[in-house]
Amino acid sequence: MDLRTEYLGLMLPHPLVAGASPLSDDLDGVKRLEDAGAAAIVLRSLFEEQITREQMSEYINLDSHGESFAEAASYFPSPHAFQMGPFEYLEHLRLAKKAVRIPVMASLNGATPGGWIEYARLMVQAGADAIELNLYRIATDPATTSADIERQAIETVRAVKKAVTIPVAVKLSPFYTAFAHFARELDLAGADALVIFNRFYQPDIDAEELTATRTLHLSDSSELRLRLHWLAILSGRVQASLAVTGGVHTALDVVKATMAGAHVTQMVSALLMHGPEHLRTVLADLATWLQEHEWESLAEMRGNMSLLKVPDPDAYERANYMLMLHSWRA
Ligand SMILES: Cc1cc2nc3c(=O)[nH]c(=O)nc-3n(C[C@H](O)[C@H](O)[C@H](O)COP(=O)(O)O)c2cc1C
């Protein structure tokens, strides 16, 4: 069965990629993902805040501006909150590249242009096959417009693209006013792939303690539907490759995402729940599904559910919304 796919200019034997997660935090984990059949691995993110802290501490050592540094640094998470510091990250990337044959992508996580982007170049030197740039940001300031947010994101993508020659994928949240337009702007800025979507880890409220509580729930397949919708809208409309992250658990999820236009399907929650070996099961199920449904390759189904075929997608979306609401009978 031909499951091959091209992503970020890399020819992959199939679309199952291990997304950014703690599963690749050590070399055993990286090798285990390769042994289980991952077509590529995305390492977890190195954050803008970690890099900025590192760069500021070098500056402090040089010029002893201790007080102003302490004030600014109070907003940053403590270095102990992270599994790896910037230097350890690069070293881990270098060793991971040596340990496996599959492509290893590094992940940078930041939302505004700045000196931290220098690390993109260091990731290339450490052997990264591509960079996944995660633009996670919650715009809380009412004075900041959607245009401001998008401009900063585009400038960040341009700066990373300028710093490196390897492909750059951009990982996004769905919370943009006109996502299709923003996706096209990212495309024009040179994003080689769009990774949709970041999960927003929604805090809860502890009503007794009057605190916000952080809980990390893993996904299930129901989260895929938001992604399918936007994949189908973007498929055929952007030059960038499309990756899906969020809610890919089974072979059928992979089939649906491919039909909606995904070139690769990243998995994290499913692998955390069932172990990396789950990749092998999904891969075998995928080949069986295609065979039983008489598809010769994944490529021939890619994007066959794209909204490009719909003459007026806006009207189609409204119609579906109305039909859905009126399908319910009391
Ligand atoms: C424990 C954990 C750590 C994660 N760390 C990162 C990270 O460092 N960078 C990143 O871009 N995404 C990170 N993610 C998000 C995943 O890469 C993925 O986008 C998300 O979990 C949705 O996919 P899933 O439904 O397959 O889990 C993390 C997810 C989990 C559960």
Coordinates of C-alpha atoms and ligand atoms in Angstrom, one line a residue:
M1 CA 0.0 0.0 0.0
D2 CA 1.4 3.4 -1.0
L3 CA 1.2 5.6 2.1
R4 CA 3.9 8.0 1.0
T5 CA 3.6 11.8 1.5
E6 CA 5.7 14.8 0.9
Y7 CA 6.0 17.2 3.9
L8 CA 8.3 20.2 4.1
G9 CA 10.1 19.0 1.1
L10 CA 10.9 15.7 2.9
M11 CA 9.6 12.4 1.3
L12 CA 8.1 10.4 4.1
P13 CA 7.0 6.7 3.9
H14 CA 3.7 7.6 5.6
P15 CA 2.1 10.6 7.3
L16 CA 2.3 9.5 11.0
V17 CA 4.6 12.0 12.8
A18 CA 5.3 12.1 16.5
G19 CA 4.3 15.6 17.5
A20 CA 6.1 17.8 20.0
S21 CA 5.8 16.1 23.4
P22 CA 7.9 14.7 26.3
L23 CA 8.1 11.4 24.5
S24 CA 11.2 12.6 22.8
D25 CA 12.8 14.2 25.8
D26 CA 15.5 11.5 26.0
L27 CA 17.3 9.4 23.4
D28 CA 15.6 6.2 24.5
G29 CA 12.3 7.9 23.8
V30 CA 13.5 9.2 20.4
K31 CA 14.7 5.7 19.4
R32 CA 11.5 4.1 20.6
L33 CA 9.4 6.4 18.4
E34 CA 11.6 5.5 15.4
D35 CA 11.3 1.8 16.2
A36 CA 7.5 2.1 16.5
G37 CA 7.5 3.5 13.0
A38 CA 7.2 7.3 13.3
A39 CA 7.9 8.9 9.9
A40 CA 9.4 11.9 11.7
I41 CA 9.7 13.4 15.1
V42 CA 9.1 16.9 16.4
L43 CA 11.0 17.6 19.6
R44 CA 9.2 19.6 22.3
S45 CA 9.5 23.4 22.2
L46 CA 12.2 25.7 23.3
F47 CA 10.4 28.8 24.4
E48 CA 11.1 32.5 23.6
E49 CA 11.1 33.1 27.4
Q50 CA 13.8 30.5 28.1
I51 CA 16.1 31.9 25.4
T52 CA 15.5 35.5 26.5
R53 CA 16.3 34.7 30.1
E54 CA 19.5 33.0 29.0
Q55 CA 20.5 35.9 26.8
M56 CA 19.7 38.4 29.5
S57 CA 21.7 36.5 32.1
E58 CA 24.7 36.7 29.9
Y59 CA 24.2 40.4 29.6
I60 CA 23.8 40.7 33.4
N61 CA 27.1 38.8 33.9
L62 CA 28.8 41.2 31.6
D63 CA 27.3 44.5 32.8
S64 CA 25.9 43.8 36.3
H65 CA 22.5 45.4 35.7
G66 CA 21.2 43.0 38.3
E67 CA 18.1 44.9 39.5
S68 CA 16.5 45.7 36.2
F69 CA 17.1 42.1 35.2
A70 CA 15.4 40.8 38.3
E71 CA 12.3 42.9 37.6
A72 CA 11.9 41.8 34.0
A73 CA 12.7 38.2 34.8
S74 CA 10.0 38.0 37.4
Y75 CA 7.5 37.4 34.5
F76 CA 9.4 34.4 33.2
P77 CA 8.7 30.9 34.4
S78 CA 11.6 29.6 36.5
P79 CA 14.2 27.6 34.5
H80 CA 13.4 24.7 36.8
A81 CA 9.9 24.6 35.1
F82 CA 11.5 23.3 31.9
Q83 CA 12.9 19.9 31.1
M84 CA 15.9 21.4 29.2
G85 CA 17.6 24.7 29.0
P86 CA 18.6 26.2 25.7
F87 CA 22.1 24.7 25.6
E88 CA 20.8 21.3 26.7
Y89 CA 18.1 21.5 24.0
L90 CA 20.7 22.0 21.3
E91 CA 22.8 19.2 22.6
H92 CA 19.8 16.9 22.8
L93 CA 18.9 17.8 19.2
R94 CA 22.4 17.0 18.1
L95 CA 22.4 13.6 19.8
A96 CA 18.8 12.8 18.6
K97 CA 19.9 13.4 15.1
K98 CA 22.8 11.0 15.5
A99 CA 20.6 8.4 17.2
V100 CA 17.9 8.0 14.4
R101 CA 17.6 8.0 10.7
I102 CA 14.2 9.6 10.5
P103 CA 13.9 13.4 10.2
V104 CA 14.0 15.3 13.5
M105 CA 12.4 18.7 13.7
A106 CA 13.2 21.2 16.4
S107 CA 10.4 23.4 17.8
L108 CA 10.7 27.1 18.7
N109 CA 7.8 28.6 20.6
G110 CA 7.4 32.4 20.6
A111 CA 5.1 35.1 19.3
T112 CA 7.0 38.3 18.8
P113 CA 10.2 39.0 16.7
G114 CA 13.3 39.3 18.9
G115 CA 16.9 38.1 19.6
W116 CA 15.6 34.6 20.6
I117 CA 15.2 33.8 16.9
E118 CA 18.9 33.5 16.7
Y119 CA 18.3 30.0 18.1
A120 CA 16.7 28.9 14.8
R121 CA 20.2 29.2 13.3
L122 CA 21.7 27.2 16.2
M123 CA 19.0 24.5 15.7
V124 CA 20.2 24.2 12.1
Q125 CA 23.8 23.8 13.2
A126 CA 22.7 21.1 15.6
G127 CA 21.2 19.2 12.7
A128 CA 17.5 19.9 12.7
D129 CA 15.8 18.8 9.4
A130 CA 13.1 21.5 9.9
I131 CA 11.8 24.0 12.4
E132 CA 8.3 24.0 13.8
L133 CA 7.5 27.5 15.0
N134 CA 4.7 27.6 17.5
L135 CA 3.1 31.0 17.6
Y136 CA 1.0 30.3 20.8
R137 CA -0.3 33.6 22.1
I138 CA -3.4 34.7 24.0
A139 CA -4.1 38.4 23.1
T140 CA -5.4 39.8 26.4
D141 CA -4.8 43.5 25.9
P142 CA -8.0 45.2 24.5
A143 CA -5.8 47.8 22.9
T144 CA -4.1 45.2 20.7
T145 CA -5.9 44.7 17.4
S146 CA -6.1 41.5 15.4
A147 CA -4.0 43.3 12.8
D148 CA -1.3 43.9 15.4
I149 CA -1.3 40.3 16.4
E150 CA -1.1 39.0 12.8
R151 CA 1.6 41.5 11.8
Q152 CA 3.8 40.4 14.7
A153 CA 3.2 36.8 13.8
I154 CA 4.1 37.4 10.2
E155 CA 7.2 39.4 11.2
T156 CA 8.3 36.5 13.4
V157 CA 7.8 34.0 10.6
R158 CA 9.8 36.2 8.2
A159 CA 12.6 36.6 10.8
V160 CA 12.8 32.8 11.3
K161 CA 12.7 32.2 7.5
K162 CA 15.5 34.8 7.0
A163 CA 17.6 33.1 9.7
V164 CA 17.6 29.6 8.2
T165 CA 17.6 27.7 5.0
I166 CA 15.8 24.6 6.2
P167 CA 11.9 24.4 6.0
V168 CA 9.8 26.2 8.6
A169 CA 6.4 24.9 9.7
V170 CA 4.1 27.3 11.6
K171 CA 1.9 25.8 14.4
L172 CA -1.2 27.9 15.0
S173 CA -4.2 28.2 17.2
P174 CA -7.7 28.5 15.6
F175 CA -8.4 31.8 17.3
Y176 CA -7.9 34.3 14.6
T177 CA -10.7 36.5 13.2
A178 CA -10.2 35.7 9.6
F179 CA -8.1 32.5 9.7
A180 CA -8.2 31.8 6.0
H181 CA -6.7 35.2 5.2
F182 CA -4.1 34.9 7.9
A183 CA -3.1 31.5 6.6
R184 CA -2.6 33.0 3.2
E185 CA -0.5 35.8 4.7
L186 CA 1.7 33.2 6.4
D187 CA 1.9 31.4 3.1
L188 CA 3.1 34.6 1.4
A189 CA 5.6 35.2 4.3
G190 CA 7.2 31.9 3.3
A191 CA 5.8 29.3 5.8
D192 CA 6.5 25.9 4.4
A193 CA 3.8 24.2 6.3
L194 CA 0.9 25.2 8.6
V195 CA 0.3 22.9 11.6
I196 CA -3.3 23.1 12.8
F197 CA -4.2 23.5 15.6
N198 CA -2.5 24.2 19.0
R199 CA -4.7 23.1 21.9
F200 CA -5.6 25.8 24.3
Y201 CA -5.0 24.4 27.8
Q202 CA -8.0 26.0 29.4
P203 CA -7.6 26.7 33.1
D204 CA -10.4 25.9 35.5
I205 CA -11.4 27.7 38.6
D206 CA -11.0 26.2 42.1
A207 CA -14.0 27.8 43.7
E208 CA -12.8 26.8 47.2
E209 CA -9.3 28.0 47.0
L210 CA -10.1 30.9 44.7
T211 CA -7.3 29.9 42.3
A212 CA -7.0 29.1 38.7
T213 CA -6.0 25.5 38.2
R214 CA -3.9 24.1 35.4
T215 CA -5.0 20.7 34.2
L216 CA -3.7 18.9 31.2
H217 CA -6.3 16.8 29.6
L218 CA -5.3 14.6 26.7
S219 CA -7.3 14.8 23.6
D220 CA -9.7 12.4 22.0
S221 CA -10.9 12.0 18.4
S222 CA -13.7 14.5 18.8
E223 CA -11.1 17.3 18.7
L224 CA -10.2 16.4 15.2
R225 CA -13.4 17.9 13.8
L226 CA -12.4 21.5 14.2
R227 CA -9.2 20.6 12.4
L228 CA -11.0 18.7 9.6
H229 CA -13.2 21.8 9.0
W230 CA -10.2 24.1 8.6
L231 CA -8.1 21.7 6.6
A232 CA -10.9 21.4 4.1
I233 CA -11.2 25.2 3.9
L234 CA -7.4 25.7 3.4
S235 CA -6.7 22.6 1.2
G236 CA -5.8 23.7 -2.3
R237 CA -5.8 27.4 -1.3
V238 CA -2.3 27.6 0.2
Q239 CA 1.1 26.6 -1.2
A240 CA 2.2 25.4 2.3
S241 CA 1.9 21.8 3.3
L242 CA -0.8 21.1 5.8
A243 CA -0.2 19.2 9.1
V244 CA -2.9 18.3 11.6
T245 CA -2.3 18.1 15.3
G246 CA -5.1 17.5 17.8
G247 CA -7.4 14.5 18.0
V248 CA -5.6 12.0 15.8
H249 CA -6.0 8.7 17.5
T250 CA -7.0 6.1 15.0
A251 CA -6.4 5.1 11.3
L252 CA -9.9 6.5 10.5
D253 CA -8.8 9.8 11.9
V254 CA -5.8 9.7 9.6
V255 CA -8.0 8.9 6.6
K256 CA -10.4 11.8 7.4
A257 CA -7.5 14.3 7.9
T258 CA -6.0 13.2 4.6
M259 CA -9.3 13.6 2.8
A260 CA -9.6 17.0 4.3
G261 CA -6.1 17.8 2.9
A262 CA -3.5 17.0 5.5
H263 CA 0.0 15.9 4.3
V264 CA 1.0 14.7 7.7
T265 CA -0.9 13.7 10.9
Q266 CA 0.8 14.4 14.1
M267 CA 0.0 12.3 17.2
V268 CA 0.7 13.0 20.9
S269 CA -2.1 12.2 23.2
A270 CA -2.7 8.7 21.7
L271 CA 1.0 7.9 22.1
L272 CA 1.1 9.2 25.7
M273 CA -2.0 7.0 26.5
H274 CA -1.0 3.8 24.6
G275 CA 2.7 4.2 24.2
P276 CA 4.7 4.9 21.0
E277 CA 3.9 1.4 19.8
H278 CA 0.4 2.6 19.0
L279 CA 1.9 4.1 15.9
R280 CA 2.4 0.5 14.6
T281 CA -1.2 -0.4 15.1
V282 CA -2.5 2.8 13.4
L283 CA -0.2 2.2 10.5
A284 CA -1.3 -1.4 10.0
D285 CA -5.0 -0.3 10.4
L286 CA -4.5 2.4 7.9
A287 CA -3.1 0.0 5.2
T288 CA -6.0 -2.4 5.9
W289 CA -8.6 0.4 5.7
L290 CA -7.2 1.6 2.3
Q291 CA -7.1 -1.9 1.0
E292 CA -10.7 -2.7 2.1
H293 CA -12.0 0.5 0.6
E294 CA -10.0 -0.1 -2.7
W295 CA -7.7 3.0 -2.5
E296 CA -4.3 2.4 -4.0
S297 CA -2.6 5.3 -2.2
L298 CA -3.2 8.0 0.3
A299 CA -2.1 10.6 -2.2
E300 CA -5.2 9.9 -4.4
M301 CA -7.6 10.7 -1.6
R302 CA -5.7 13.8 -0.3
G303 CA -8.0 16.8 -0.4
N304 CA -10.9 15.0 -2.0
M305 CA -13.1 16.6 0.7
S306 CA -11.7 20.1 0.2
L307 CA -14.1 22.9 0.2
L308 CA -12.4 24.1 -3.0
K309 CA -15.0 22.1 -4.9
V310 CA -17.8 24.1 -3.3
P311 CA -18.8 27.1 -5.4
D312 CA -19.7 29.4 -2.5
P313 CA -18.1 28.1 0.7
D314 CA -19.5 31.0 2.8
A315 CA -23.0 30.2 1.8
Y316 CA -22.3 26.5 2.2
E317 CA -21.1 27.0 5.8
R318 CA -24.2 29.1 6.7
A319 CA -26.5 26.4 5.1
N320 CA -24.9 23.6 7.1
Y321 CA -25.2 25.6 10.3
M322 CA -28.9 26.3 9.6
L323 CA -29.6 22.6 8.6
M324 CA -27.8 21.4 11.7
L325 CA -29.8 23.5 14.1
H326 CA -33.0 22.5 12.4
S327 CA -32.2 18.8 12.4
W328 CA -33.1 18.7 16.1
R329 CA -36.7 18.0 16.8
A330 CA -38.1 18.4 20.3
Ligands
LIG1 C1 2.5 16.8 27.8 C2 2.5 17.6 26.5 C3 3.6 18.4 26.2 C4 3.5 19.2 25.0 N1 4.6 20.0 24.7 C5 4.5 20.7 23.5 C6 5.6 21.5 23.2 O1 6.6 21.6 23.8 N2 5.5 22.3 22.0 C7 4.4 22.2 21.2 O2 4.3 22.8 20.2 N3 3.3 21.4 21.5 C8 3.4 20.7 22.7 N4 2.3 19.9 23.0 C9 1.2 19.8 22.1 C10 1.2 18.7 21.2 O3 2.3 18.7 20.3 C11 -0.1 18.6 20.3 O4 -0.1 19.7 19.5 C12 -1.3 18.5 21.1 O5 -1.2 17.6 22.2 C13 -2.5 18.0 20.3 O6 -2.3 16.8 19.7 P1 -2.9 15.4 20.3 O7 -4.4 15.5 20.3 O8 -2.4 14.3 19.4 O9 -2.4 15.3 21.7 C14 2.4 19.1 24.2 C15 1.3 18.2 24.5 C16 1.4 17.5 25.7 C17 0.2 16.6 26.0

